[in-house]
Backbone as XML, in Angstrom:
<?xml version="1.0"?>
<chain id="A" units="angstrom">
  <residue number="1" name="MET">
    <atom name="N" x="1.216" y="-18.885" z="-9.592"/>
    <atom name="CA" x="1.037" y="-18.447" z="-8.382"/>
    <atom name="C" x="1.042" y="-19.533" z="-8.061"/>
  </residue>
  <residue number="2" name="SER">
    <atom name="N" x="1.873" y="-20.369" z="-6.841"/>
    <atom name="CA" x="1.803" y="-22.089" z="-5.888"/>
    <atom name="C" x="0.386" y="-21.142" z="-4.809"/>
  </residue>
  <residue number="3" name="LYS">
    <atom name="N" x="-0.325" y="-22.747" z="-5.191"/>
    <atom name="CA" x="-0.905" y="-22.667" z="-3.566"/>
    <atom name="C" x="-1.143" y="-24.204" z="-2.541"/>
  </residue>
  <residue number="4" name="ASP">
    <atom name="N" x="-1.649" y="-23.168" z="-1.690"/>
    <atom name="CA" x="-1.541" y="-24.346" z="-0.657"/>
    <atom name="C" x="-2.381" y="-25.301" z="-0.644"/>
  </residue>
  <residue number="5" name="LYS">
    <atom name="N" x="-1.790" y="-26.823" z="-1.307"/>
    <atom name="CA" x="-2.541" y="-28.360" z="-1.455"/>
    <atom name="C" x="-3.628" y="-28.645" z="-0.815"/>
  </residue>
  <residue number="6" name="SER">
    <atom name="N" x="-3.407" y="-28.314" z="0.605"/>
    <atom name="CA" x="-4.270" y="-28.232" z="1.141"/>
    <atom name="C" x="-6.192" y="-28.237" z="1.130"/>
  </residue>
  <residue number="7" name="ASN">
    <atom name="N" x="-5.785" y="-26.852" z="1.112"/>
    <atom name="CA" x="-7.023" y="-25.817" z="1.061"/>
    <atom name="C" x="-7.438" y="-25.155" z="-0.260"/>
  </residue>
  <residue number="8" name="ASN">
    <atom name="N" x="-6.219" y="-25.404" z="-0.985"/>
    <atom name="CA" x="-6.344" y="-24.158" z="-2.399"/>
    <atom name="C" x="-6.650" y="-23.162" z="-2.335"/>
  </residue>
  <residue number="9" name="GLN">
    <atom name="N" x="-5.623" y="-22.345" z="-1.340"/>
    <atom name="CA" x="-5.848" y="-20.694" z="-0.710"/>
    <atom name="C" x="-4.055" y="-20.008" z="-1.364"/>
  </residue>
  <residue number="10" name="LEU">
    <atom name="N" x="-3.668" y="-19.038" z="-1.347"/>
    <atom name="CA" x="-3.328" y="-18.493" z="-1.844"/>
    <atom name="C" x="-2.194" y="-18.606" z="-0.204"/>
  </residue>
  <residue number="11" name="THR">
    <atom name="N" x="-0.746" y="-18.296" z="-0.216"/>
    <atom name="CA" x="-0.504" y="-17.923" z="0.948"/>
    <atom name="C" x="-0.686" y="-17.139" z="1.556"/>
  </residue>
  <residue number="12" name="PHE">
    <atom name="N" x="-0.288" y="-15.823" z="2.532"/>
    <atom name="CA" x="-0.529" y="-14.538" z="3.090"/>
    <atom name="C" x="0.254" y="-13.752" z="1.954"/>
  </residue>
  <residue number="13" name="ARG">
    <atom name="N" x="2.426" y="-14.158" z="1.976"/>
    <atom name="CA" x="3.509" y="-13.490" z="1.051"/>
    <atom name="C" x="2.597" y="-13.809" z="-0.591"/>
  </residue>
  <residue number="14" name="GLU">
    <atom name="N" x="1.698" y="-14.826" z="-1.152"/>
    <atom name="CA" x="1.361" y="-14.590" z="-2.512"/>
    <atom name="C" x="0.362" y="-13.616" z="-2.742"/>
  </residue>
  <residue number="15" name="ALA">
    <atom name="N" x="-0.573" y="-13.323" z="-1.501"/>
    <atom name="CA" x="-1.841" y="-12.481" z="-1.327"/>
    <atom name="C" x="-1.415" y="-11.337" z="-1.507"/>
  </residue>
  <residue number="16" name="VAL">
    <atom name="N" x="-0.911" y="-10.762" z="-0.801"/>
    <atom name="CA" x="-0.290" y="-9.495" z="-0.861"/>
    <atom name="C" x="1.072" y="-9.340" z="-2.001"/>
  </residue>
  <residue number="17" name="ALA">
    <atom name="N" x="1.637" y="-9.926" z="-2.366"/>
    <atom name="CA" x="2.521" y="-9.943" z="-4.510"/>
    <atom name="C" x="1.681" y="-9.559" z="-4.988"/>
  </residue>
  <residue number="18" name="ALA">
    <atom name="N" x="0.328" y="-10.431" z="-4.872"/>
    <atom name="CA" x="-0.832" y="-10.416" z="-6.036"/>
    <atom name="C" x="-2.192" y="-9.290" z="-6.087"/>
  </residue>
  <residue number="19" name="THR">
    <atom name="N" x="-1.589" y="-8.072" z="-4.624"/>
    <atom name="CA" x="-2.316" y="-6.848" z="-4.780"/>
    <atom name="C" x="-1.606" y="-5.911" z="-5.151"/>
  </residue>
  <residue number="20" name="PRO">
    <atom name="N" x="-2.146" y="-5.509" z="-6.230"/>
    <atom name="CA" x="-1.614" y="-4.148" z="-6.931"/>
    <atom name="C" x="-0.625" y="-2.983" z="-6.114"/>
  </residue>
  <residue number="21" name="ASP">
    <atom name="N" x="-2.193" y="-2.980" z="-4.695"/>
    <atom name="CA" x="-1.032" y="-1.785" z="-3.882"/>
    <atom name="C" x="-0.548" y="-1.241" z="-2.813"/>
  </residue>
  <residue number="22" name="VAL">
    <atom name="N" x="-0.469" y="-3.363" z="-2.454"/>
    <atom name="CA" x="0.616" y="-3.318" z="-1.598"/>
    <atom name="C" x="2.094" y="-4.185" z="-1.977"/>
  </residue>
  <residue number="23" name="SER">
    <atom name="N" x="1.704" y="-5.111" z="-3.047"/>
    <atom name="CA" x="2.386" y="-5.728" z="-3.364"/>
    <atom name="C" x="4.040" y="-5.859" z="-3.190"/>
  </residue>
  <residue number="24" name="ASN">
    <atom name="N" x="4.246" y="-4.879" z="-2.923"/>
    <atom name="CA" x="5.982" y="-4.332" z="-2.401"/>
    <atom name="C" x="5.895" y="-4.737" z="-0.677"/>
  </residue>
  <residue number="25" name="GLY">
    <atom name="N" x="4.715" y="-4.726" z="0.430"/>
    <atom name="CA" x="4.761" y="-4.305" z="1.821"/>
    <atom name="C" x="4.917" y="-5.870" z="2.242"/>
  </residue>
  <residue number="26" name="TYR">
    <atom name="N" x="5.326" y="-6.769" z="1.464"/>
    <atom name="CA" x="5.420" y="-7.835" z="3.088"/>
    <atom name="C" x="7.089" y="-7.623" z="3.289"/>
  </residue>
  <residue number="27" name="GLN">
    <atom name="N" x="6.887" y="-8.482" z="4.459"/>
    <atom name="CA" x="7.871" y="-8.468" z="5.512"/>
    <atom name="C" x="7.293" y="-9.790" z="6.661"/>
  </residue>
  <residue number="28" name="GLU">
    <atom name="N" x="9.393" y="-10.042" z="6.477"/>
    <atom name="CA" x="9.210" y="-11.149" z="7.568"/>
    <atom name="C" x="8.228" y="-10.949" z="8.373"/>
  </residue>
  <residue number="29" name="GLY">
    <atom name="N" x="8.063" y="-12.161" z="9.340"/>
    <atom name="CA" x="7.833" y="-12.223" z="10.423"/>
    <atom name="C" x="6.726" y="-11.277" z="10.818"/>
  </residue>
  <residue number="30" name="LEU">
    <atom name="N" x="7.049" y="-10.098" z="11.961"/>
    <atom name="CA" x="5.650" y="-8.938" z="12.305"/>
    <atom name="C" x="7.349" y="-7.784" z="12.475"/>
  </residue>
  <residue number="31" name="SER">
    <atom name="N" x="7.722" y="-7.851" z="11.466"/>
    <atom name="CA" x="8.722" y="-6.658" z="11.149"/>
    <atom name="C" x="7.901" y="-5.917" z="10.318"/>
  </residue>
  <residue number="32" name="ALA">
    <atom name="N" x="6.708" y="-5.753" z="10.046"/>
    <atom name="CA" x="6.125" y="-4.573" z="9.399"/>
    <atom name="C" x="5.184" y="-3.937" z="10.469"/>
  </residue>
  <residue number="33" name="LEU">
    <atom name="N" x="5.540" y="-4.461" z="11.350"/>
    <atom name="CA" x="4.539" y="-3.618" z="12.740"/>
    <atom name="C" x="5.282" y="-2.609" z="13.339"/>
  </residue>
  <residue number="34" name="GLY">
    <atom name="N" x="6.804" y="-2.704" z="13.384"/>
    <atom name="CA" x="7.708" y="-1.630" z="13.811"/>
    <atom name="C" x="7.719" y="-1.842" z="14.981"/>
  </residue>
  <residue number="35" name="ARG">
    <atom name="N" x="7.349" y="-0.363" z="15.951"/>
    <atom name="CA" x="6.965" y="-0.512" z="17.206"/>
    <atom name="C" x="6.101" y="-1.092" z="18.116"/>
  </residue>
  <residue number="36" name="TYR">
    <atom name="N" x="5.140" y="-1.655" z="16.791"/>
    <atom name="CA" x="4.280" y="-2.495" z="17.458"/>
    <atom name="C" x="3.618" y="-3.678" z="17.992"/>
  </residue>
  <residue number="37" name="THR">
    <atom name="N" x="4.660" y="-4.367" z="17.526"/>
    <atom name="CA" x="5.524" y="-5.397" z="17.510"/>
    <atom name="C" x="5.417" y="-6.087" z="19.246"/>
  </residue>
  <residue number="38" name="ALA">
    <atom name="N" x="5.628" y="-5.309" z="19.703"/>
    <atom name="CA" x="5.242" y="-5.977" z="21.031"/>
    <atom name="C" x="4.346" y="-6.570" z="21.496"/>
  </residue>
  <residue number="39" name="LYS">
    <atom name="N" x="2.929" y="-5.485" z="21.223"/>
    <atom name="CA" x="1.526" y="-5.764" z="21.394"/>
    <atom name="C" x="1.072" y="-6.894" z="21.173"/>
  </residue>
  <residue number="40" name="ILE">
    <atom name="N" x="1.538" y="-7.986" z="20.548"/>
    <atom name="CA" x="1.071" y="-8.748" z="19.742"/>
    <atom name="C" x="1.553" y="-10.254" z="20.749"/>
  </residue>
  <residue number="41" name="ARG">
    <atom name="N" x="0.539" y="-11.053" z="20.621"/>
    <atom name="CA" x="0.949" y="-12.146" z="21.834"/>
    <atom name="C" x="0.307" y="-13.066" z="20.958"/>
  </residue>
  <residue number="42" name="VAL">
    <atom name="N" x="1.183" y="-14.257" z="20.441"/>
    <atom name="CA" x="0.713" y="-15.327" z="20.579"/>
    <atom name="C" x="1.056" y="-16.372" z="20.967"/>
  </residue>
  <residue number="43" name="PRO">
    <atom name="N" x="0.790" y="-17.557" z="20.700"/>
    <atom name="CA" x="1.481" y="-19.186" z="21.178"/>
    <atom name="C" x="2.262" y="-19.195" z="20.724"/>
  </residue>
  <residue number="44" name="ASP">
    <atom name="N" x="2.559" y="-19.044" z="19.462"/>
    <atom name="CA" x="3.968" y="-19.197" z="18.848"/>
    <atom name="C" x="4.077" y="-18.196" z="17.940"/>
  </residue>
  <residue number="45" name="LEU">
    <atom name="N" x="5.028" y="-17.253" z="18.282"/>
    <atom name="CA" x="5.510" y="-16.758" z="16.941"/>
    <atom name="C" x="6.164" y="-17.301" z="15.923"/>
  </residue>
  <residue number="46" name="THR">
    <atom name="N" x="6.748" y="-18.704" z="15.411"/>
    <atom name="CA" x="7.333" y="-18.845" z="14.798"/>
    <atom name="C" x="5.922" y="-19.119" z="13.525"/>
  </residue>
  <residue number="47" name="LYS">
    <atom name="N" x="4.386" y="-19.667" z="14.035"/>
    <atom name="CA" x="3.476" y="-19.481" z="12.869"/>
    <atom name="C" x="3.349" y="-18.625" z="12.312"/>
  </residue>
  <residue number="48" name="ILE">
    <atom name="N" x="3.862" y="-17.358" z="12.496"/>
    <atom name="CA" x="3.707" y="-16.056" z="11.888"/>
    <atom name="C" x="4.684" y="-15.987" z="10.499"/>
  </residue>
  <residue number="49" name="ASP">
    <atom name="N" x="3.978" y="-16.174" z="9.044"/>
    <atom name="CA" x="5.099" y="-15.986" z="8.714"/>
    <atom name="C" x="5.464" y="-14.773" z="7.944"/>
  </residue>
  <residue number="50" name="GLY">
    <atom name="N" x="4.267" y="-13.919" z="8.010"/>
    <atom name="CA" x="5.502" y="-12.178" z="7.506"/>
    <atom name="C" x="3.618" y="-11.398" z="7.959"/>
  </residue>
  <residue number="51" name="SER">
    <atom name="N" x="4.235" y="-10.151" z="7.680"/>
    <atom name="CA" x="3.278" y="-9.660" z="7.895"/>
    <atom name="C" x="3.244" y="-7.884" z="7.109"/>
  </residue>
  <residue number="52" name="LEU">
    <atom name="N" x="2.141" y="-7.363" z="6.982"/>
    <atom name="CA" x="2.312" y="-5.803" z="5.960"/>
    <atom name="C" x="1.796" y="-4.779" z="6.622"/>
  </residue>
  <residue number="53" name="ASN">
    <atom name="N" x="1.963" y="-3.792" z="6.044"/>
    <atom name="CA" x="1.605" y="-2.303" z="7.222"/>
    <atom name="C" x="1.146" y="-2.126" z="6.249"/>
  </residue>
  <residue number="54" name="ILE">
    <atom name="N" x="-0.087" y="-1.900" z="6.018"/>
    <atom name="CA" x="-0.975" y="-1.189" z="4.624"/>
    <atom name="C" x="-0.829" y="0.029" z="4.965"/>
  </residue>
  <residue number="55" name="ASP">
    <atom name="N" x="-0.698" y="0.845" z="6.462"/>
    <atom name="CA" x="-0.541" y="2.785" z="6.688"/>
    <atom name="C" x="0.500" y="3.055" z="5.211"/>
  </residue>
  <residue number="56" name="ALA">
    <atom name="N" x="1.692" y="2.590" z="5.888"/>
    <atom name="CA" x="3.092" y="2.719" z="5.480"/>
    <atom name="C" x="3.230" y="2.563" z="3.654"/>
  </residue>
  <residue number="57" name="THR">
    <atom name="N" x="2.494" y="1.471" z="3.192"/>
    <atom name="CA" x="2.707" y="0.855" z="2.159"/>
    <atom name="C" x="1.729" y="2.024" z="0.949"/>
  </residue>
  <residue number="58" name="THR">
    <atom name="N" x="0.821" y="1.942" z="1.594"/>
    <atom name="CA" x="-0.181" y="2.752" z="0.913"/>
    <atom name="C" x="-0.322" y="4.147" z="1.039"/>
  </residue>
  <residue number="59" name="LYS">
    <atom name="N" x="0.759" y="4.521" z="1.973"/>
    <atom name="CA" x="0.433" y="6.341" z="2.074"/>
    <atom name="C" x="1.735" y="6.596" z="0.320"/>
  </residue>
  <residue number="60" name="VAL">
    <atom name="N" x="2.271" y="6.151" z="-0.004"/>
    <atom name="CA" x="3.162" y="6.427" z="-1.035"/>
    <atom name="C" x="1.774" y="6.998" z="-2.060"/>
  </residue>
  <residue number="61" name="LEU">
    <atom name="N" x="1.224" y="5.887" z="-1.883"/>
    <atom name="CA" x="0.099" y="5.491" z="-3.682"/>
    <atom name="C" x="-0.585" y="7.196" z="-2.913"/>
  </residue>
  <residue number="62" name="VAL">
    <atom name="N" x="-1.520" y="7.049" z="-1.675"/>
    <atom name="CA" x="-1.717" y="8.051" z="-1.989"/>
    <atom name="C" x="-1.515" y="9.632" z="-2.362"/>
  </residue>
  <residue number="63" name="PHE">
    <atom name="N" x="-0.177" y="9.841" z="-1.464"/>
    <atom name="CA" x="0.385" y="11.181" z="-1.961"/>
    <atom name="C" x="0.551" y="10.627" z="-3.148"/>
  </residue>
  <residue number="64" name="GLY">
    <atom name="N" x="1.006" y="9.565" z="-3.950"/>
    <atom name="CA" x="0.915" y="10.044" z="-5.435"/>
    <atom name="C" x="-0.249" y="10.428" z="-6.475"/>
  </residue>
  <residue number="65" name="VAL">
    <atom name="N" x="-0.991" y="10.124" z="-5.738"/>
    <atom name="CA" x="-2.652" y="10.234" z="-6.783"/>
    <atom name="C" x="-2.997" y="11.632" z="-6.563"/>
  </residue>
  <residue number="66" name="PHE">
    <atom name="N" x="-3.070" y="11.807" z="-4.917"/>
    <atom name="CA" x="-3.069" y="13.332" z="-4.235"/>
    <atom name="C" x="-2.081" y="14.647" z="-5.515"/>
  </residue>
  <residue number="67" name="PHE">
    <atom name="N" x="-0.859" y="14.094" z="-4.975"/>
    <atom name="CA" x="-0.127" y="15.232" z="-6.182"/>
    <atom name="C" x="-0.374" y="15.507" z="-7.798"/>
  </residue>
  <residue number="68" name="LEU">
    <atom name="N" x="-1.103" y="14.438" z="-8.660"/>
    <atom name="CA" x="-1.050" y="13.835" z="-9.376"/>
    <atom name="C" x="-2.727" y="15.128" z="-9.637"/>
  </residue>
  <residue number="69" name="TYR">
    <atom name="N" x="-3.289" y="15.253" z="-8.992"/>
    <atom name="CA" x="-4.770" y="15.405" z="-8.990"/>
    <atom name="C" x="-4.143" y="17.105" z="-9.427"/>
  </residue>
  <residue number="70" name="TYR">
    <atom name="N" x="-3.386" y="17.256" z="-7.730"/>
    <atom name="CA" x="-3.322" y="18.670" z="-7.721"/>
    <atom name="C" x="-2.203" y="19.627" z="-9.084"/>
  </residue>
  <residue number="71" name="PHE">
    <atom name="N" x="-1.239" y="18.708" z="-9.597"/>
    <atom name="CA" x="-0.828" y="18.807" z="-10.594"/>
    <atom name="C" x="-1.595" y="19.606" z="-11.706"/>
  </residue>
  <residue number="72" name="GLN">
    <atom name="N" x="-2.294" y="18.304" z="-12.128"/>
    <atom name="CA" x="-3.813" y="18.939" z="-13.017"/>
    <atom name="C" x="-4.943" y="19.570" z="-12.524"/>
  </residue>
  <residue number="73" name="PHE">
    <atom name="N" x="-5.145" y="19.781" z="-11.518"/>
    <atom name="CA" x="-5.467" y="21.254" z="-11.304"/>
    <atom name="C" x="-5.413" y="22.694" z="-11.311"/>
  </residue>
  <residue number="74" name="LEU">
    <atom name="N" x="-3.706" y="22.460" z="-11.183"/>
    <atom name="CA" x="-2.849" y="24.177" z="-11.039"/>
    <atom name="C" x="-2.852" y="24.268" z="-12.528"/>
  </residue>
  <residue number="75" name="LEU">
    <atom name="N" x="-2.378" y="23.270" z="-13.811"/>
    <atom name="CA" x="-2.469" y="22.668" z="-15.161"/>
    <atom name="C" x="-3.598" y="23.329" z="-15.835"/>
  </residue>
  <residue number="76" name="LEU">
    <atom name="N" x="-5.197" y="22.927" z="-15.158"/>
    <atom name="CA" x="-5.990" y="23.455" z="-15.705"/>
    <atom name="C" x="-6.203" y="24.773" z="-15.572"/>
  </residue>
  <residue number="77" name="HIS">
    <atom name="N" x="-5.768" y="25.559" z="-13.842"/>
    <atom name="CA" x="-6.154" y="27.202" z="-13.844"/>
    <atom name="C" x="-4.711" y="27.511" z="-14.792"/>
  </residue>
  <residue number="78" name="LEU">
    <atom name="N" x="-3.912" y="27.825" z="-15.533"/>
    <atom name="CA" x="-2.806" y="28.223" z="-15.818"/>
    <atom name="C" x="-3.569" y="28.033" z="-17.577"/>
  </residue>
  <residue number="79" name="TYR">
    <atom name="N" x="-3.923" y="27.247" z="-17.231"/>
    <atom name="CA" x="-5.228" y="26.864" z="-18.890"/>
    <atom name="C" x="-5.457" y="28.158" z="-19.294"/>
  </residue>
  <residue number="80" name="TYR">
    <atom name="N" x="-6.625" y="28.351" z="-18.396"/>
    <atom name="CA" x="-7.660" y="29.526" z="-18.172"/>
    <atom name="C" x="-6.648" y="31.170" z="-18.217"/>
  </residue>
  <residue number="81" name="LEU">
    <atom name="N" x="-5.801" y="30.734" z="-17.231"/>
    <atom name="CA" x="-5.370" y="32.251" z="-17.263"/>
    <atom name="C" x="-4.657" y="32.535" z="-18.784"/>
  </residue>
  <residue number="82" name="VAL">
    <atom name="N" x="-4.010" y="31.845" z="-19.405"/>
    <atom name="CA" x="-3.482" y="32.128" z="-20.371"/>
    <atom name="C" x="-4.210" y="32.110" z="-21.540"/>
  </residue>
  <residue number="83" name="PHE">
    <atom name="N" x="-5.147" y="31.360" z="-21.612"/>
    <atom name="CA" x="-5.988" y="31.749" z="-22.768"/>
    <atom name="C" x="-7.181" y="32.350" z="-22.880"/>
  </residue>
  <residue number="84" name="TYR">
    <atom name="N" x="-7.871" y="32.980" z="-21.473"/>
    <atom name="CA" x="-9.111" y="33.409" z="-21.390"/>
    <atom name="C" x="-8.696" y="34.840" z="-20.511"/>
  </residue>
</chain>
C-alpha cells in the first residue's frame, strides 16, 4: 500500500481497506453517513476524502458470528438428543 510521503502514514482509504472487519465499508465523501450527512459541518467538504459507517459494515459480521454460534448450539443439543 502506498503511504503519504509527508508523514509516512496510511490514508483513510488505505486504513479502511487494511482493516479486515470493515475493508468493504469505505465510501466516497460523506455518503457512508446516509441521512446524517447534513449534520456534518466543516469549512471545506472537498477535504473529506471518504467515510465509513462502522455500524452498518459490522452488522453483517456480528449477525454471522451469532448465527454460527447458535447453529453450533443447536447441533450440540441434537447430538445429545440422539446419542444420550
